[in-house]
Structure formats: structure tokens, C-alpha cells
mmCIF file of C-alpha atoms and ligand atoms in Angstrom:
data_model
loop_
_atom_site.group_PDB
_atom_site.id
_atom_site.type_symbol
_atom_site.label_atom_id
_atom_site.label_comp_id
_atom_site.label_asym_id
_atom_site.label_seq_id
_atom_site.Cartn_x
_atom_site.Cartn_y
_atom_site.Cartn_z
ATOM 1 C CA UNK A 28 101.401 83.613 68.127
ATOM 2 C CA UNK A 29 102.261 87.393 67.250
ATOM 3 C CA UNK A 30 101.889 89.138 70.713
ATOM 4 C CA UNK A 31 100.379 92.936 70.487
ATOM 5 C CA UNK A 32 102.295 95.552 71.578
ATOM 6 C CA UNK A 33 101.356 97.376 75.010
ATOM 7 C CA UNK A 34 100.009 100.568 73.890
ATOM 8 C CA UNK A 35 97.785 101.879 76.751
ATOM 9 C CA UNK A 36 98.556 102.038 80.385
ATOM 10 C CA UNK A 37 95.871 102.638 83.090
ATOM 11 C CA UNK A 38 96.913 104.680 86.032
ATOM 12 C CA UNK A 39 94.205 104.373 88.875
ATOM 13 C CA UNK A 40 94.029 107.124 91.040
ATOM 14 C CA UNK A 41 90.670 107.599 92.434
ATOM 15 C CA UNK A 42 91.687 106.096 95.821
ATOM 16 C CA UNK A 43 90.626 107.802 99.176
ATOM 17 C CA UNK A 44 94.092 108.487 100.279
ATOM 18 C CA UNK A 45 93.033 107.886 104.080
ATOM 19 C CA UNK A 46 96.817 106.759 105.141
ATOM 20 C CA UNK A 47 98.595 110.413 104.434
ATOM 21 C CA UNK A 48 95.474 112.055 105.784
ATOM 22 C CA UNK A 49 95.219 115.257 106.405
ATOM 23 C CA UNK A 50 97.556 115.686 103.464
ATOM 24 C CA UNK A 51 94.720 114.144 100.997
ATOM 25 C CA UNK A 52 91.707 115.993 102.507
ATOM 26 C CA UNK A 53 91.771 118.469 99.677
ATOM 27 C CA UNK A 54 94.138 117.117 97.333
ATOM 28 C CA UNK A 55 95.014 113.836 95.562
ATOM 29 C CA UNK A 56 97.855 111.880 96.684
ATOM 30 C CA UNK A 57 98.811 111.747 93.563
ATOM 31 C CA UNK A 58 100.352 114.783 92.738
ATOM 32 C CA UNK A 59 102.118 114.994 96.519
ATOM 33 C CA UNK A 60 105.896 116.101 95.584
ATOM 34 C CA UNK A 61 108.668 113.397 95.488
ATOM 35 C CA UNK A 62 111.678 115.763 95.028
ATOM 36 C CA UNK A 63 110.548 118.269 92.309
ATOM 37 C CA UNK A 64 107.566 115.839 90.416
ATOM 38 C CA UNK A 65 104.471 114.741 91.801
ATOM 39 C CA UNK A 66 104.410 110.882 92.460
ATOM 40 C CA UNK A 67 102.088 110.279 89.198
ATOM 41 C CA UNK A 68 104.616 112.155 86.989
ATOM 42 C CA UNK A 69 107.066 109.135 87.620
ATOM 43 C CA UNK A 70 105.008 106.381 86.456
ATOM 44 C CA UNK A 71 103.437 108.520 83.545
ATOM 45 C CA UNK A 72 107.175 109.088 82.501
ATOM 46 C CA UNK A 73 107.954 105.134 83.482
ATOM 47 C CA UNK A 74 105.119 103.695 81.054
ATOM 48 C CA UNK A 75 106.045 106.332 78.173
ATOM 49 C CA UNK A 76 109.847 105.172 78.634
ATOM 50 C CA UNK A 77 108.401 101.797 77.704
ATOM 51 C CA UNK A 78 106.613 102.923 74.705
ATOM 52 C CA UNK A 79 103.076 103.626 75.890
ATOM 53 C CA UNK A 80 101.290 106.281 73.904
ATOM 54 C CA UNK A 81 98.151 106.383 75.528
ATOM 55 C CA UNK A 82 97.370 106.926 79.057
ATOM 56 C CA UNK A 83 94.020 106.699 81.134
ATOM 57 C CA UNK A 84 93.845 108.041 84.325
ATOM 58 C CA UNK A 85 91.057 106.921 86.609
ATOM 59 C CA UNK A 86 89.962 109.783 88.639
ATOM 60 C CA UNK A 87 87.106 110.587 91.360
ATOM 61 C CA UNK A 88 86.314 113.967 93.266
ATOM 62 C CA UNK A 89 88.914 116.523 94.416
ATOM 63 C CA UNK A 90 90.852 114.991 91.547
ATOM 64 C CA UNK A 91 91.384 117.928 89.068
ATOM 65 C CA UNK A 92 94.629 118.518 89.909
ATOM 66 C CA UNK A 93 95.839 116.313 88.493
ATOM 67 C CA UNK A 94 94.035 116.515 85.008
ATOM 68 C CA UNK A 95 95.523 120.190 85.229
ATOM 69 C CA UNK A 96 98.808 118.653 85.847
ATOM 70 C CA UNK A 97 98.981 116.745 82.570
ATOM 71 C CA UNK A 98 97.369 119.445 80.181
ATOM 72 C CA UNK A 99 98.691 122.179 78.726
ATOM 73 C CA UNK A 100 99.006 125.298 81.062
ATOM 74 C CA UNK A 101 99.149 128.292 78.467
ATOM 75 C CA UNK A 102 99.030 131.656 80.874
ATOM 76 C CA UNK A 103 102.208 129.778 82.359
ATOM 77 C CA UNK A 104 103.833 129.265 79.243
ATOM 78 C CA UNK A 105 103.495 132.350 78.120
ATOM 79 C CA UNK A 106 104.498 134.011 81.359
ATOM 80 C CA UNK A 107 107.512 131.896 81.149
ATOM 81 C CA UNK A 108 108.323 132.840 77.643
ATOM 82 C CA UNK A 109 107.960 136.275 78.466
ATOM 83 C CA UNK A 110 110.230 136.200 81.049
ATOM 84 C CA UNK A 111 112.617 133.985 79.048
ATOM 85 C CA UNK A 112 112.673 131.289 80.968
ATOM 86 C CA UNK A 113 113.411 128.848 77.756
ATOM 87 C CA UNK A 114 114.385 126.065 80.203
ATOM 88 C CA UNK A 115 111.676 125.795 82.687
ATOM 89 C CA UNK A 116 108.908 126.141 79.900
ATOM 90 C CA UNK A 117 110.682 123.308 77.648
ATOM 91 C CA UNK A 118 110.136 121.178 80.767
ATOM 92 C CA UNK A 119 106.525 121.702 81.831
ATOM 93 C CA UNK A 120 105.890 121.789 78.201
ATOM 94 C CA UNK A 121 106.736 118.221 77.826
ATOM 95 C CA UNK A 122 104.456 117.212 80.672
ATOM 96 C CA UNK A 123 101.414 117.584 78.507
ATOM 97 C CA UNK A 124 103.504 116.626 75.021
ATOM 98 C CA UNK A 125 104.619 112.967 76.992
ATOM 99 C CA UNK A 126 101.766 111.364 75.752
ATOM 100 C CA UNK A 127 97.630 111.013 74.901
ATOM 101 C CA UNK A 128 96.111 111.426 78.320
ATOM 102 C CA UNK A 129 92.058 110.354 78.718
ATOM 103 C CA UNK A 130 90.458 109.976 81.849
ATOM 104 C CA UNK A 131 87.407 108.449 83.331
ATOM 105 C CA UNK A 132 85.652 108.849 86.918
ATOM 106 C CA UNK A 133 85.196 106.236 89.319
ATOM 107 C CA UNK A 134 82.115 107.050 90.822
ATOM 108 C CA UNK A 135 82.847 105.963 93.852
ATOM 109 C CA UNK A 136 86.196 104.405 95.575
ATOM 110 C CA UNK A 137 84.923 100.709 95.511
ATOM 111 C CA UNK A 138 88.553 99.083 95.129
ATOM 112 C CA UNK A 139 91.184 98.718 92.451
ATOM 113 C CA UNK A 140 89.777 96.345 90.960
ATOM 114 C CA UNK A 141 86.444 98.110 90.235
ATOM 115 C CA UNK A 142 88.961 101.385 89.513
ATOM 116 C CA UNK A 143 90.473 99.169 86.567
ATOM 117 C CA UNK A 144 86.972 97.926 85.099
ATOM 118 C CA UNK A 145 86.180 101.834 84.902
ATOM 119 C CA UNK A 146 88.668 101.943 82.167
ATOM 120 C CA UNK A 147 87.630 99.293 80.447
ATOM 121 C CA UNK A 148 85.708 101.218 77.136
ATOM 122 C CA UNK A 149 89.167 103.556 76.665
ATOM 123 C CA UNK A 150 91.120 99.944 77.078
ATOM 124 C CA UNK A 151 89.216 97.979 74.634
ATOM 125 C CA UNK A 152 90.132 94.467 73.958
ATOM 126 C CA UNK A 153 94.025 94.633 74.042
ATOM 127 C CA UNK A 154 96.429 94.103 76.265
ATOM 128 C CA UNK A 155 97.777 97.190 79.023
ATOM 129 C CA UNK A 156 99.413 97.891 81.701
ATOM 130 C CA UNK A 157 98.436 99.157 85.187
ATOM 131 C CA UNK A 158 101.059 101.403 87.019
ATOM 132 C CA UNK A 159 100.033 102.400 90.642
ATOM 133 C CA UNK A 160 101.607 105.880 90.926
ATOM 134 C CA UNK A 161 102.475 105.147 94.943
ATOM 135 C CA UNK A 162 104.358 102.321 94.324
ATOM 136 C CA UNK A 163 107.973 104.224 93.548
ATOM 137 C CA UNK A 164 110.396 101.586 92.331
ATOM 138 C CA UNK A 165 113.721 103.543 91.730
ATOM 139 C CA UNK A 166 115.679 101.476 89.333
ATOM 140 C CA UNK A 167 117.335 100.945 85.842
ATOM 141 C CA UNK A 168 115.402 99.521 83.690
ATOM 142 C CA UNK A 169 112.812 100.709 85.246
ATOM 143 C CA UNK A 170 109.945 98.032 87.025
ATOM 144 C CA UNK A 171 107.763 98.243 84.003
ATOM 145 C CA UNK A 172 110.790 97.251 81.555
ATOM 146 C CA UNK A 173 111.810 94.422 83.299
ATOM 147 C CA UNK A 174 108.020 93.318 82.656
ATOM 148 C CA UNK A 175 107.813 94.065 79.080
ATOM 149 C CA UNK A 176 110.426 91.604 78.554
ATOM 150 C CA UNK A 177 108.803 89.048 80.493
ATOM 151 C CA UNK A 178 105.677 89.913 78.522
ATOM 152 C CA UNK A 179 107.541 90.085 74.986
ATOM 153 C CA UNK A 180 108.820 86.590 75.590
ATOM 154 C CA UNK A 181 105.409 85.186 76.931
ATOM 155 C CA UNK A 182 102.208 87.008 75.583
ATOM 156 C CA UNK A 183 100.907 86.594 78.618
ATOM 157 C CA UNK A 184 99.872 89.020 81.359
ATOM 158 C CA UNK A 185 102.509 89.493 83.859
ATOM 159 C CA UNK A 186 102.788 90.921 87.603
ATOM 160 C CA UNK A 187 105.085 92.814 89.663
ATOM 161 C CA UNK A 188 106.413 90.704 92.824
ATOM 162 C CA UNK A 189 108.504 91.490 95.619
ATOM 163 C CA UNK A 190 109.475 89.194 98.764
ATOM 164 C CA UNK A 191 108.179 90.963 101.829
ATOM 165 C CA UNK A 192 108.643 89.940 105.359
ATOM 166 C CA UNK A 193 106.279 87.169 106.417
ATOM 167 C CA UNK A 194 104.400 89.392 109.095
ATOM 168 C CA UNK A 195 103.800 91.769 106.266
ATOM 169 C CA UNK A 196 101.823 89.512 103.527
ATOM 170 C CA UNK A 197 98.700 90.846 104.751
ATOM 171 C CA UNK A 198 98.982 94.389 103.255
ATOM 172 C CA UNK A 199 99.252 92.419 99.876
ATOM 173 C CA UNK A 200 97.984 90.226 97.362
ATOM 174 C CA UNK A 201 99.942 87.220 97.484
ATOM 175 C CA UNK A 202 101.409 84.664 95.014
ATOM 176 C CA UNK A 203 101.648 80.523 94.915
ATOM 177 C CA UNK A 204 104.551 80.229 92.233
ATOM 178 C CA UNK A 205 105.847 77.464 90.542
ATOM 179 C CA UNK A 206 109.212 78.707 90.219
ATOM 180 C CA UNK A 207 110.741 78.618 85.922
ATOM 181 C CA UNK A 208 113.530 80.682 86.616
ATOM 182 C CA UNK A 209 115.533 83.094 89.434
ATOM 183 C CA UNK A 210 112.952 85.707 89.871
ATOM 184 C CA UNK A 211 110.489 84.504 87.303
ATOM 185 C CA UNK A 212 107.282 82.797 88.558
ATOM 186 C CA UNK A 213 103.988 81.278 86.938
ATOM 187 C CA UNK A 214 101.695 82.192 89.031
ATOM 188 C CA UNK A 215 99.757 78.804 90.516
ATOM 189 C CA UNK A 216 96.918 80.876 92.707
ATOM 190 C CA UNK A 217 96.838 84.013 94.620
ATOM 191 C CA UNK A 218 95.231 85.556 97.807
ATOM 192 C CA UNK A 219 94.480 89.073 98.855
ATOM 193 C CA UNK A 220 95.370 90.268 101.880
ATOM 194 C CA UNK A 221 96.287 86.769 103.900
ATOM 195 C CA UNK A 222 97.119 86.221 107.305
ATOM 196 C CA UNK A 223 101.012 84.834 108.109
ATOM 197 C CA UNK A 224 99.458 81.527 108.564
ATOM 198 C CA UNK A 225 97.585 81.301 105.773
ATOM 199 C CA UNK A 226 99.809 82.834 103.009
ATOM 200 C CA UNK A 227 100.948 80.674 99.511
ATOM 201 C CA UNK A 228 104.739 82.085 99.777
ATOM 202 C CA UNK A 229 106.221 85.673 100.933
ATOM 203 C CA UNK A 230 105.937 86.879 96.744
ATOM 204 C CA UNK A 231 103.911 89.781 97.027
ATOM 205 C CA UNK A 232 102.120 92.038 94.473
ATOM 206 C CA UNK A 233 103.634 95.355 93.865
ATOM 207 C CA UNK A 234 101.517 98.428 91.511
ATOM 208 C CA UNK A 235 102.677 96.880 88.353
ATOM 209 C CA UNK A 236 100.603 94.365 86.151
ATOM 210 C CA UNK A 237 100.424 94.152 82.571
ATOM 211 C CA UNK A 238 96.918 92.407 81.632
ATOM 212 C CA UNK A 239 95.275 90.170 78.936
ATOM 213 C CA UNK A 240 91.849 92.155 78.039
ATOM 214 C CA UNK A 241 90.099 89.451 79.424
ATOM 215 C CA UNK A 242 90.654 90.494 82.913
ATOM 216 C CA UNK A 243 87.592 92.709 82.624
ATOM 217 C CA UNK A 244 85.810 89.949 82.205
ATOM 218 C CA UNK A 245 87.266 88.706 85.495
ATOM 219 C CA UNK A 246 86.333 91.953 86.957
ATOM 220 C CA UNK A 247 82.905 92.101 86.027
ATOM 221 C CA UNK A 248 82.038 88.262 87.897
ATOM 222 C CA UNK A 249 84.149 89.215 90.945
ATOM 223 C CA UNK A 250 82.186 90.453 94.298
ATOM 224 C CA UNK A 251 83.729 92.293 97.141
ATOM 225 C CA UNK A 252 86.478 90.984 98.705
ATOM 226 C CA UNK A 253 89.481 91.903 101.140
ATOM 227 C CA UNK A 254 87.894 94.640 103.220
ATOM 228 C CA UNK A 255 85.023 95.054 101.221
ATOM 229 C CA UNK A 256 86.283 96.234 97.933
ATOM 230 C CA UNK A 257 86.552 94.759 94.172
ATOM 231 C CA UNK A 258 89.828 93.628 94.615
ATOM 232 C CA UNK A 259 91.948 92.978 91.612
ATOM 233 C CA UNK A 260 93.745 90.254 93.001
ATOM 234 C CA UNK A 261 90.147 88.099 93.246
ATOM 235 C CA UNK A 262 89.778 88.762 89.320
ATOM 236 C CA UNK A 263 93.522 87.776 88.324
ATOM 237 C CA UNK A 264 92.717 84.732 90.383
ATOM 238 C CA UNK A 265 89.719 84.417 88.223
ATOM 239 C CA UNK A 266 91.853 84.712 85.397
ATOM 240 C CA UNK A 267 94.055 82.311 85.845
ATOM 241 C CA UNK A 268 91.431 79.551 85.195
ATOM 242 C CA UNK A 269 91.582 80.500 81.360
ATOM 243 C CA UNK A 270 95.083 82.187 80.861
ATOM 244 C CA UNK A 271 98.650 82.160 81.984
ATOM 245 C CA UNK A 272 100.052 84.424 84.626
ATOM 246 C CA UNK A 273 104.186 84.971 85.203
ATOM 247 C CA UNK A 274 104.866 86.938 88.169
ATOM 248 C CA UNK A 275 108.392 88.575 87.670
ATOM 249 C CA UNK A 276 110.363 89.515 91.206
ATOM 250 C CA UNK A 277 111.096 93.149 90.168
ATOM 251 C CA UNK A 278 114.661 94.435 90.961
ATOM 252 C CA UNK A 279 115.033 97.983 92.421
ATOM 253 C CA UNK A 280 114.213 99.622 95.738
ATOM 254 C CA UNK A 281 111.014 100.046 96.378
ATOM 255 C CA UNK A 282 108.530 102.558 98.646
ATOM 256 C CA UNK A 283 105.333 102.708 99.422
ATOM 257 C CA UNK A 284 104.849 105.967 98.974
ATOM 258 C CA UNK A 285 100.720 106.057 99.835
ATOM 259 C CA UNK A 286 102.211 105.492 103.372
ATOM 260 C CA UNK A 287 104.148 108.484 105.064
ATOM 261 C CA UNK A 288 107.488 106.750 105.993
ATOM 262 C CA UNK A 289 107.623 105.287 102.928
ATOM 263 C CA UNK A 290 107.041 108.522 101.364
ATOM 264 C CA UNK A 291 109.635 109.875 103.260
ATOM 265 C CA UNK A 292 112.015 107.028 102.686
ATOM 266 C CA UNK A 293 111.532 107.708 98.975
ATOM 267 C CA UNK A 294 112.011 111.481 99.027
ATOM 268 C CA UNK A 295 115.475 110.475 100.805
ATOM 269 C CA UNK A 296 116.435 107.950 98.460
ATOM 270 C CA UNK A 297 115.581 110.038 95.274
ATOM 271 C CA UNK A 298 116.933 113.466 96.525
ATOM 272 C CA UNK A 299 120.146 111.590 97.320
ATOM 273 C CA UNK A 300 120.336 110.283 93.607
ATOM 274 C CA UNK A 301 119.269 113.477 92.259
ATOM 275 C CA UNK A 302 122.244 115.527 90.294
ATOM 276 C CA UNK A 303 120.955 118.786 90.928
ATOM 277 C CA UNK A 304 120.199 118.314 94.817
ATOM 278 C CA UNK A 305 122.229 115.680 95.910
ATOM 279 C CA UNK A 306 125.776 116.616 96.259
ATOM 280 C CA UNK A 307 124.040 119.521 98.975
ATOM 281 C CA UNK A 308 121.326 117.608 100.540
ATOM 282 C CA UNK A 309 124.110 114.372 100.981
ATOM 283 C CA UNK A 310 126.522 116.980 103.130
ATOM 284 C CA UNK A 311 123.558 118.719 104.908
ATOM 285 C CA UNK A 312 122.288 115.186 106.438
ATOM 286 C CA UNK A 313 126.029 113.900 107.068
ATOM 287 C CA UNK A 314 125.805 117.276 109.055
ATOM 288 C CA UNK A 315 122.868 116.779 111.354
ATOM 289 C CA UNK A 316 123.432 115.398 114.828
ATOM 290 C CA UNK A 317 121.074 112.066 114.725
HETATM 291 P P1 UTP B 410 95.572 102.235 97.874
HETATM 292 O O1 UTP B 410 94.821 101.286 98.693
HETATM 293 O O2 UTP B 410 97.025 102.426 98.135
HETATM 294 O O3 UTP B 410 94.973 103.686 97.850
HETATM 295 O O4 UTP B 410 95.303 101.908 96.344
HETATM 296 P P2 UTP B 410 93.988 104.475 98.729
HETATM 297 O O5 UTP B 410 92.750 103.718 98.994
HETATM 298 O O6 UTP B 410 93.884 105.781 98.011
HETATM 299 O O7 UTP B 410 94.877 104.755 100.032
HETATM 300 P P3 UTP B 410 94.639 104.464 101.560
HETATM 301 O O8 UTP B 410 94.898 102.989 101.724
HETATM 302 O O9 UTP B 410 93.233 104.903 101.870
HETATM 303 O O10 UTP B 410 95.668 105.329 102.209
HETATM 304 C C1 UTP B 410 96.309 101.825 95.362
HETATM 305 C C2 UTP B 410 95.981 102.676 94.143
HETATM 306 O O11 UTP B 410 94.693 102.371 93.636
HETATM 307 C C3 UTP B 410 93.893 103.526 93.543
HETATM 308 C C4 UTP B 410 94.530 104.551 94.490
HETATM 309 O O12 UTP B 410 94.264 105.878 94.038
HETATM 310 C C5 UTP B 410 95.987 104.182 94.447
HETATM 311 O O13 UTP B 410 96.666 104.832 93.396
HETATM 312 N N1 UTP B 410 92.495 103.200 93.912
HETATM 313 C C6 UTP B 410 92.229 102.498 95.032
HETATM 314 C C7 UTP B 410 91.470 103.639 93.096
HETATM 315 O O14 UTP B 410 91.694 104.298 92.053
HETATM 316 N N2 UTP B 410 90.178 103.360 93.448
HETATM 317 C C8 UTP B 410 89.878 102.651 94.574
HETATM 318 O O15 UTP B 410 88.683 102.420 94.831
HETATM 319 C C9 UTP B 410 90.942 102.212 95.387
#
């Protein structure tokens, strides 16, 4: 079996945003600032990292920001030049260099699942990868890596997973694994969204899949699920009737950044780690009287 490389990653981003409301009334989520890059930067820069040339971003309204984001901003680069600012135009230069971005509306925010079958034309029929930018896993290799290894080995499609507390499974899609290795999983069934009681194991979901092309096949049989939106999980369960899944327990910290305490936690965690701001913002919170 030769097994295709991932070339295309699908970054849905056409979500509501209703949890860091009134943050998101005017402006996506997305692009909020972790440290100096907005959240979508990070996995844009994760999937390149991995070799992904091509990236679709599914959008909806009040969205442009961050198609602006990725393209090239020419009064600002020459403004920059002008002023010789060589450095700072090198870097938001590369921002629109990093890769071939497309993007496609999602009429209307019906779920993730429906967000991914919106890409499914600029997909085609090969295998991808889904990054959801408010998932912020801070690790080397990064979350996607540690996948693409999984995936190189396997061929098949493969899922992020973390353990989460019990009382917390139903925020997630859920896993029932048949264990193969430490960490690595093939993925029996899976629920969206269960209650304690109900739920296969504590292996939860996490914004990082990378999919067989016939998910959108899935997607397109699937009806409304978990709070009344196309849920992704419901068409990977679909899936699973035809093709192997491996769910891989992804090492590195990780923050829900869609949430505002995890967003916080995150900005904390990567300011700390950051070589520029670090050393100061370390000694200004050993400093405060908490
Ligand atoms: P979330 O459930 O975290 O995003 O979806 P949300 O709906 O924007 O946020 P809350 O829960 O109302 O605060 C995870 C990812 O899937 C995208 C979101 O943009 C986010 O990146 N998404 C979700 C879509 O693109 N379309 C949808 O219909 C739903």
C-alpha cells in the first residue's frame, strides 16, 4: 500500500464564537492575540512545519480578517521598507509566503462537521488534515507531528486524544479504544458529547484529525446531532464501519483557547516560554502579591 502524502490541511473557522463573547461580536476568534500571533497563525505555522502546502480556511461573516491576515499587505510593506524596518517586514512577509491559502464560506454555522464538508471540492479525494486553531497544544514535535507518524506508519486516518477528567467528557467527542500501544489507540466507536455515565473511556477528541477522503462521504449521510449540529464525531463514527481509525494520546499541554481561562492559561504558558518576553514577564508575576 503506498500511503499519499498529507498535502492540504483544512482549518475551520466559521464558528459563532459565543463563549469569548463580547470579544467575537465583531471579530473572529480566530485572529484574538496569543502573545504577539493570532491563535490561527499557530496552527497555519503547525501544519506547514509538517509539510502542508495548501491550506483552506473555512470562513463565514465578520470573517475577513482573517483572509487579510494571510494575504499580502503591500501599503504595509512598503511603509515598512521605507522606514527600514528590514526585520519586521521579513516577518509579516512570510505570513502570506507560508503557504497556498483558499477559502470557502460556510453559509451558515451548522457544526464542524458540516464546516469540514464545505471544503470538500478544494480537498478532493485525498487524504488532509483538520487543525482547530483554538485548540493550542504547546509542544515539540508539535500535535500534528506526532500524528503524521502515526499516519505514515498506518495509512489510515488518525485523531488527536487527550484523557480529560471524567466530569468533563461531555464537552467532547469521546473514544472506545482497543488499546495497541502506550498512547496509541484503534478507535472501536465514539460518542459526541456523553454524559459521565454513559461515556466509552475518559480519551477525548482534541482539534486535530487527519482524514481518509471518504469522510465526506460520512458527512454527507450524517443528520444533526449533539446540540443540533453536523457533528464530526457522528461521521468518523460512520466511518469507522468501512475504514480504520488510530486515535494517538497527543503529548504537550494543552488549552482551550475558544474558552477565556483557557485563553488566558495559554497566553501565560506561551509568554513564559517566549525568549523575547519571558525573562520580564517571569519577574513581573514572581512580583505581584497573589
Ligand atoms: P467551537 O464549538 O469551539 O467553536 O468549534 P464556536 O462554535 O465558534 O465557539 P463557541 O462554542 O460558540 O464559543 C471548534 C472550531 O470549529 C469551527 C470554529 O470556528 C472553531 O474553530 N466551527 C464550528 C465552524 O467552522 N463552523 C461551525 O458551524 C462550528
Amino acid at each position: 500500500m503506498s500511503i499519499k502524502p498529507i498535502r492540504k490541511a483544512v482549518l475551520p473557522a466559521a464558528g459563532l464564537g459565543t463563549r469569548f463573547l463580547p470579544a467575537t461580536k465583531a471579530s473572529p476568534k480566530e485572529m484574538l492575540p496569543l502573545v504577539d500571533k493570532p491563535l490561527i497563525q499557530y496552527v497555519v505555522e503547525e501544519a506547514v512545519a509538517c509539510g502542508i502546502t495548501d491550506i483552506i480556511i473555512v470562513t463565514g461573516r465578520g470573517k475577513r480578517a482573517i483572509e487579510d491576515h494571510f494575504d499580502v499587505a503591500f501599503e504595509l510593506e512598503v511603509l515598512l521598507r521605507d522606514k527600514g524596518k528590514d526585520d519586521i517586514l521579513k516577518e509579516v512577509r512570510a505570513i502570506s509566503d507560508m503557504a497556498n491559502f483558499s477559502y470557502v464560506r460556510q453559509p451558515e454555522a451548522l457544526g464542524l462537521g458540516h464546516a469540514v464538508n464545505c471544503a470538500r471540492n478544494l480537498v478532493g479525494d485525498e487524504p488532509f488534515a483538520v487543525l482547530l486553531a483554538d485548540d493550542i497544544i504547546h509542544h515539540v514535535p508539535t500535535a500534528l507531528e506526532q500524528m503524521m507518524a502515526v499516519y505514515r506508519e498506518t495509512g489510515s486516518s488518525v485523531i488527536g486524544l487527550q484523557q480529560v477528567p471524567l466530569a468533563e467528557v461531555i464537552k467532547y467527542g469521546v473514544i472506545l479504544p482497543e488499546t495497541i500501544s502506550a498512547g496509541l489507540h484503534r478507535v472501536v466507536d465514539m460518542v459526541e458529547k456523553p454524559r459521565p455515565a454513559d461515556a466509552p473511556s475518559n480519551l477525548s477528541v482534541i482539534g486535530r484529525y487527519i482524514l481518509q477522503p471518504a469522510i465526506f462521504d460520512c458527512l454527507d449521510r450524517i443528520s444533526a446531532g449533539a446540540g443540533g449540529e453536523l457533528q464530526l464525531t457522528d461521521a468518523l463514527k460512520r466511518l469507522l464501519k468501512t475504514h480504520q481509525i488510530h486515535g494517538l494520546e497527543l503529548v504537550g499541554d494543552r488549552y482551550d483557547a475558544g474558552s477565556k481561562i483557557g485563553f488566558l492559561k495559554a497566553t501565560v504558558a506561551l509568554a513564559l516560554d517566549s525568549p523575547e518576553l519571558g525573562p520580564e514577564f517571569r519577574s513581573y508575576l514572581k512580583g505581584l502579591d497573589i
